[in-house]
Backbone as CSV, one residue per row, in Angstrom:
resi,resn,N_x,N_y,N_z,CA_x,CA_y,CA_z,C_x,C_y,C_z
1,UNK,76.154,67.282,135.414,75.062,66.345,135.416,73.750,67.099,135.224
2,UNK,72.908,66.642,134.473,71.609,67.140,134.216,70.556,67.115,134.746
3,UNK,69.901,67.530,135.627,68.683,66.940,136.673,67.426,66.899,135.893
4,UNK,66.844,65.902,135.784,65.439,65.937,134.801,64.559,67.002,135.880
5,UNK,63.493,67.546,135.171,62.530,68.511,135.830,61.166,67.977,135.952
6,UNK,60.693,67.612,137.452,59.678,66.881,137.458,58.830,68.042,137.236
7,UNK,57.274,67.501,136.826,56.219,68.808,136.709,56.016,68.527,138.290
8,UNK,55.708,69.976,138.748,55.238,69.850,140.200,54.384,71.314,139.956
9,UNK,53.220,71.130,140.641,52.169,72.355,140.520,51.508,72.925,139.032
10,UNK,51.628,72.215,137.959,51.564,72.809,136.664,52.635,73.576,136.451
11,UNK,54.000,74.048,136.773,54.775,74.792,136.532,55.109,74.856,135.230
12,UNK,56.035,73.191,134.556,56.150,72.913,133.428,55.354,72.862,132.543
13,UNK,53.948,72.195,132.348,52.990,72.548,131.484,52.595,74.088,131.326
14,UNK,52.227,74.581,132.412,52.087,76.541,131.999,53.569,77.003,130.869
15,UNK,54.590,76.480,131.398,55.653,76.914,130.888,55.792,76.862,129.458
16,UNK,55.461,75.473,129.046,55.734,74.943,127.465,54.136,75.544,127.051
17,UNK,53.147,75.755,127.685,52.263,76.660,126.889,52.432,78.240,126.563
18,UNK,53.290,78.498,127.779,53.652,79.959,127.334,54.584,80.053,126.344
19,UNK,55.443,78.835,126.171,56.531,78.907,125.194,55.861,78.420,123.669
20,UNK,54.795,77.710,123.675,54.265,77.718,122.906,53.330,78.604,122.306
21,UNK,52.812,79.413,122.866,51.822,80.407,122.194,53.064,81.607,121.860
22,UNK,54.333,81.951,122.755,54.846,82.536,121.888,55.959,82.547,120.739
23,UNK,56.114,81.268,120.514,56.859,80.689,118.962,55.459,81.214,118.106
24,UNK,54.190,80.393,118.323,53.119,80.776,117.433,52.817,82.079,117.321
25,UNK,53.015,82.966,117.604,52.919,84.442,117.606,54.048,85.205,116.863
26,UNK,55.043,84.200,117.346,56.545,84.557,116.467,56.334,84.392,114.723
27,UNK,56.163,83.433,114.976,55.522,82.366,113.647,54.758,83.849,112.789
28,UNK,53.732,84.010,113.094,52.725,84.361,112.512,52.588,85.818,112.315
29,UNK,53.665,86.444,113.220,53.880,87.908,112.440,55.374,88.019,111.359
30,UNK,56.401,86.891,112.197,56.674,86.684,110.560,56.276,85.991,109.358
31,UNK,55.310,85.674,109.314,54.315,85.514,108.162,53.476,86.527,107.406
32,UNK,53.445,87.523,108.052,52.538,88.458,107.771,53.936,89.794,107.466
33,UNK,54.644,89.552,108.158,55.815,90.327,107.855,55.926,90.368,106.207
34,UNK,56.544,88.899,105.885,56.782,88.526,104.406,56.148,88.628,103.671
35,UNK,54.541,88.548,103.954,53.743,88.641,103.112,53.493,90.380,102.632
36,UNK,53.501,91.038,103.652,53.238,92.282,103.449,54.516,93.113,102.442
37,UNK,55.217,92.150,102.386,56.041,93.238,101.433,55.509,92.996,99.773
38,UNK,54.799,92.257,99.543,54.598,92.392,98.485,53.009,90.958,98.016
39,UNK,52.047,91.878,98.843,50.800,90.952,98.749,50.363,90.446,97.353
40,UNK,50.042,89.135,97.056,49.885,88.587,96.008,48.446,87.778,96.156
41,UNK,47.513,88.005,95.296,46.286,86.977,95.804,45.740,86.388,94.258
42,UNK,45.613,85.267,94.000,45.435,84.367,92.830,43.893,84.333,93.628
43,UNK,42.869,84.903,92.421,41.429,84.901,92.728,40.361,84.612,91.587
44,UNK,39.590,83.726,92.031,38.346,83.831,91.076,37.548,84.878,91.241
45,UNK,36.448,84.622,90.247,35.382,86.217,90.695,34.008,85.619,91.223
46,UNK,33.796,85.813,91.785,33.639,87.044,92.306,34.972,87.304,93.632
47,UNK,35.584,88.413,93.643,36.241,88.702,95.125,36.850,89.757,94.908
48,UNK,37.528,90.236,96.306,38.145,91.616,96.473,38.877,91.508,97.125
49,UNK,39.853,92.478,97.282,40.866,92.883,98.035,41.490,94.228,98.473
50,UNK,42.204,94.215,99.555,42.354,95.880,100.012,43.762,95.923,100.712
51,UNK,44.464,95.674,99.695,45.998,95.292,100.033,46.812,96.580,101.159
52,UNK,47.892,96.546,101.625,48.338,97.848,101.937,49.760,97.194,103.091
53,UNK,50.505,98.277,102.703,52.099,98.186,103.390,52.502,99.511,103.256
54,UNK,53.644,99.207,104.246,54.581,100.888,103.724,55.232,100.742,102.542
55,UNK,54.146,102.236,102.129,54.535,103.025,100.779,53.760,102.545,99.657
56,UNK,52.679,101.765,99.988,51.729,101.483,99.245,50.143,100.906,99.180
57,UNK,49.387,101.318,99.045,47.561,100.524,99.145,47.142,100.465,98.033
58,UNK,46.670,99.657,97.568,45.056,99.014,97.083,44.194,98.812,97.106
59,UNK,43.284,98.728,96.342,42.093,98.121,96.221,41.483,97.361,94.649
60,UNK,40.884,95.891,95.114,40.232,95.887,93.789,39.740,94.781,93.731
61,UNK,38.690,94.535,93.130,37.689,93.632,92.569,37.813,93.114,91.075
62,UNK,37.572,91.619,91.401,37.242,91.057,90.478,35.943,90.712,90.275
63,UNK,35.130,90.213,88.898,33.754,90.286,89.068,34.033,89.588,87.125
64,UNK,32.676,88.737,87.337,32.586,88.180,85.821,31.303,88.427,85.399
65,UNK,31.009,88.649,83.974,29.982,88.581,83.308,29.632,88.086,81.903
66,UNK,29.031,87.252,81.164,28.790,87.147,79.465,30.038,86.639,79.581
67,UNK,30.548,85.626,80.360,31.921,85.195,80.057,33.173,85.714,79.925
68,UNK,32.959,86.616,80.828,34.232,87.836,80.581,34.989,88.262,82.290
69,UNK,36.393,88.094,83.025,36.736,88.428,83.717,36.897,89.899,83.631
70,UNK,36.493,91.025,84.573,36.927,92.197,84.507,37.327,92.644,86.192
71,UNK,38.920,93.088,85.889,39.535,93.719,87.382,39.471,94.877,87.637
72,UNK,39.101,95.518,88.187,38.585,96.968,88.290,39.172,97.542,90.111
73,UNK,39.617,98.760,90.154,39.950,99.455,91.319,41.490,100.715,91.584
74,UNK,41.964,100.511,92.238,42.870,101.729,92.571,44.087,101.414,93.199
75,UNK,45.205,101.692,92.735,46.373,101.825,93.609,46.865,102.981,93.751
76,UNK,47.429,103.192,95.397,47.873,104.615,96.244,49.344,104.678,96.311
77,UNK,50.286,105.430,95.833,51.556,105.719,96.333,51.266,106.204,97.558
78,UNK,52.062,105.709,98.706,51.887,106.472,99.990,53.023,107.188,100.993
79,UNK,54.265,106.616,100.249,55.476,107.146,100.647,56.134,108.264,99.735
80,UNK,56.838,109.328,100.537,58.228,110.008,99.825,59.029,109.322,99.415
81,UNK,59.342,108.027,98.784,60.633,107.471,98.683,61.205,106.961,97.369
82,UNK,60.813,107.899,96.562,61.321,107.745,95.124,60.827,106.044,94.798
83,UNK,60.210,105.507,94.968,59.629,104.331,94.455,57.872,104.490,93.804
84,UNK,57.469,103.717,92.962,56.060,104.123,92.768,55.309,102.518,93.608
85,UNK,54.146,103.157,93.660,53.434,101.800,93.763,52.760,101.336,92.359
86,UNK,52.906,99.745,92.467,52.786,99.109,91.445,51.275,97.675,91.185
87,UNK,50.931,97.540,90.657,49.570,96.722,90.650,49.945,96.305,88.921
88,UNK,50.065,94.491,89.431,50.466,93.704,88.381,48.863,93.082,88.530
89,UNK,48.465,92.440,87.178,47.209,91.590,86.780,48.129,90.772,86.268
90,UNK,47.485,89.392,85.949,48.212,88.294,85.744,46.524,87.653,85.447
91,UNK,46.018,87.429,84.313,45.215,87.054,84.261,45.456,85.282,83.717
92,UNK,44.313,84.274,83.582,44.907,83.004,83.372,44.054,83.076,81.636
93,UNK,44.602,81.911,81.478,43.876,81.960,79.971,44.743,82.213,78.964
94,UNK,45.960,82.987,79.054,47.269,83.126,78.176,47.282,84.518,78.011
95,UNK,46.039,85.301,78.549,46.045,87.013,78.628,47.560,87.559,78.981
96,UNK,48.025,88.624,78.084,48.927,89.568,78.540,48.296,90.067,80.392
97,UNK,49.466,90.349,81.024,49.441,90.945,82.429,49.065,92.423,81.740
98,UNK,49.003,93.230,82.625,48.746,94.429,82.785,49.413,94.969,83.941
99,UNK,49.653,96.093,84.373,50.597,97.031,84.855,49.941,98.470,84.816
100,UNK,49.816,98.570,86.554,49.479,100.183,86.812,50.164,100.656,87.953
101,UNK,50.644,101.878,87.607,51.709,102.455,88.275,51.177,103.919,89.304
102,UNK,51.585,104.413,90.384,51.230,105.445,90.845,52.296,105.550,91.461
103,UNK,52.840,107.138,90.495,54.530,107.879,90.811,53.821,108.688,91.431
104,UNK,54.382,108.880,92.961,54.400,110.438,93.777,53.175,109.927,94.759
105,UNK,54.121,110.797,96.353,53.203,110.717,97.346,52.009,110.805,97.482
106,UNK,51.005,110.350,97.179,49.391,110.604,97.317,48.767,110.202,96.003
107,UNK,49.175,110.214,95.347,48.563,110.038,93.819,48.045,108.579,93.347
108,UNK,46.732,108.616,93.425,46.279,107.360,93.118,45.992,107.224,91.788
109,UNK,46.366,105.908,90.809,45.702,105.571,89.523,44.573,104.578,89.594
110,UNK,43.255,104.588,88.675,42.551,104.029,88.696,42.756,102.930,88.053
111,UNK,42.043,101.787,87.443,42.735,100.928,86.299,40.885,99.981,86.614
112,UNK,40.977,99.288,85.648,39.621,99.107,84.904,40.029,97.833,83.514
113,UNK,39.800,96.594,83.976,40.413,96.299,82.644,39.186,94.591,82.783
114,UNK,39.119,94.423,81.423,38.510,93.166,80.796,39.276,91.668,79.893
115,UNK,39.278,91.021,80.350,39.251,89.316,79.706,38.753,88.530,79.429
116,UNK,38.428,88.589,78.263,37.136,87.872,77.359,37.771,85.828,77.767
117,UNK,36.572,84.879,78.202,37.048,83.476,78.396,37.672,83.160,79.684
118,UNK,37.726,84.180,80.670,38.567,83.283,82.189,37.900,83.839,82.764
119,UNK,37.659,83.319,83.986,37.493,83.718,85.647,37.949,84.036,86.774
120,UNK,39.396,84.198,86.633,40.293,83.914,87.556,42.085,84.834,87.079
121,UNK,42.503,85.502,87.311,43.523,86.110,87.659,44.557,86.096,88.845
122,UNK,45.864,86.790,88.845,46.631,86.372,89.767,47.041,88.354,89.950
123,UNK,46.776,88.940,91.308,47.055,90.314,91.246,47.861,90.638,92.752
124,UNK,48.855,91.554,92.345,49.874,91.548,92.818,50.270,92.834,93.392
125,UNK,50.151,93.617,94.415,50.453,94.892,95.038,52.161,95.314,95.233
126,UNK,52.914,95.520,94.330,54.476,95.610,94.921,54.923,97.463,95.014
127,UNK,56.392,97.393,95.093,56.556,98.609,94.775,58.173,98.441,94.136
128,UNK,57.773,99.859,93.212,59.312,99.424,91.924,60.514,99.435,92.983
129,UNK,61.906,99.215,92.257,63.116,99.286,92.687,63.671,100.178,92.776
């Protein structure tokens, strides 16, 4: 038989708040878990970003001028683990993506690139297979 649980003293309310703040905590580092394996941010310009996980960081800005999107900044290999870090552009407008790579522990590539007609790109921090 099941005995219902009266609240007596706040017991039950403290309880389902403690059980509630920690599902939401649960929640929200696996969110950040998933996200971190492979940060993706669809941005207009002006904006920036400063991505970073194991075995890989970023950085980079978008910025427009004379009608022209340009993504500009750096990606860091940061691990030993035979993988490179990788920085996809995905620009909108029907632009080819672009692709910059940094093979080997420490070695950062710069990358610098222009799109004549959009504002807005989709850029992507991963690391190869």
């Amino acid at each position: 038989m099941i005995t219902p649980v009266h609240e007596k003293d706040g017991a039950v309310p403290a309880f389902r708040k403690a059980l509630s703040s920690i599902a939401s905590a649960t929640a929200l580092a696996m969110g950040l878990g998933l996200g971190a394996a492979s940060p993706a941010y669809a941005a207009s310009c002006p904006s920036s970003a400063e991505p970073t996980f194991r075995g890989a960081k970023a950085e980079w800005v978008l910025s427009c001028s004379r009608g022209r999107l340009k993504v500009y900044g750096w990606v860091e290999d940061t691990l030993p683990d035979g993988r490179s870090a990788l920085v996809d552009v995905w620009p909108s407008g029907g632009h080819h993506w672009k692709l910059v790579e940094a093979d080997g522990v420490g070695e950062r590539t710069n990358f610098d690139f222009e799109f004549p007609g959009t504002t807005s790109a989709s850029v992507k921090l991963r690391l190869s297979r």
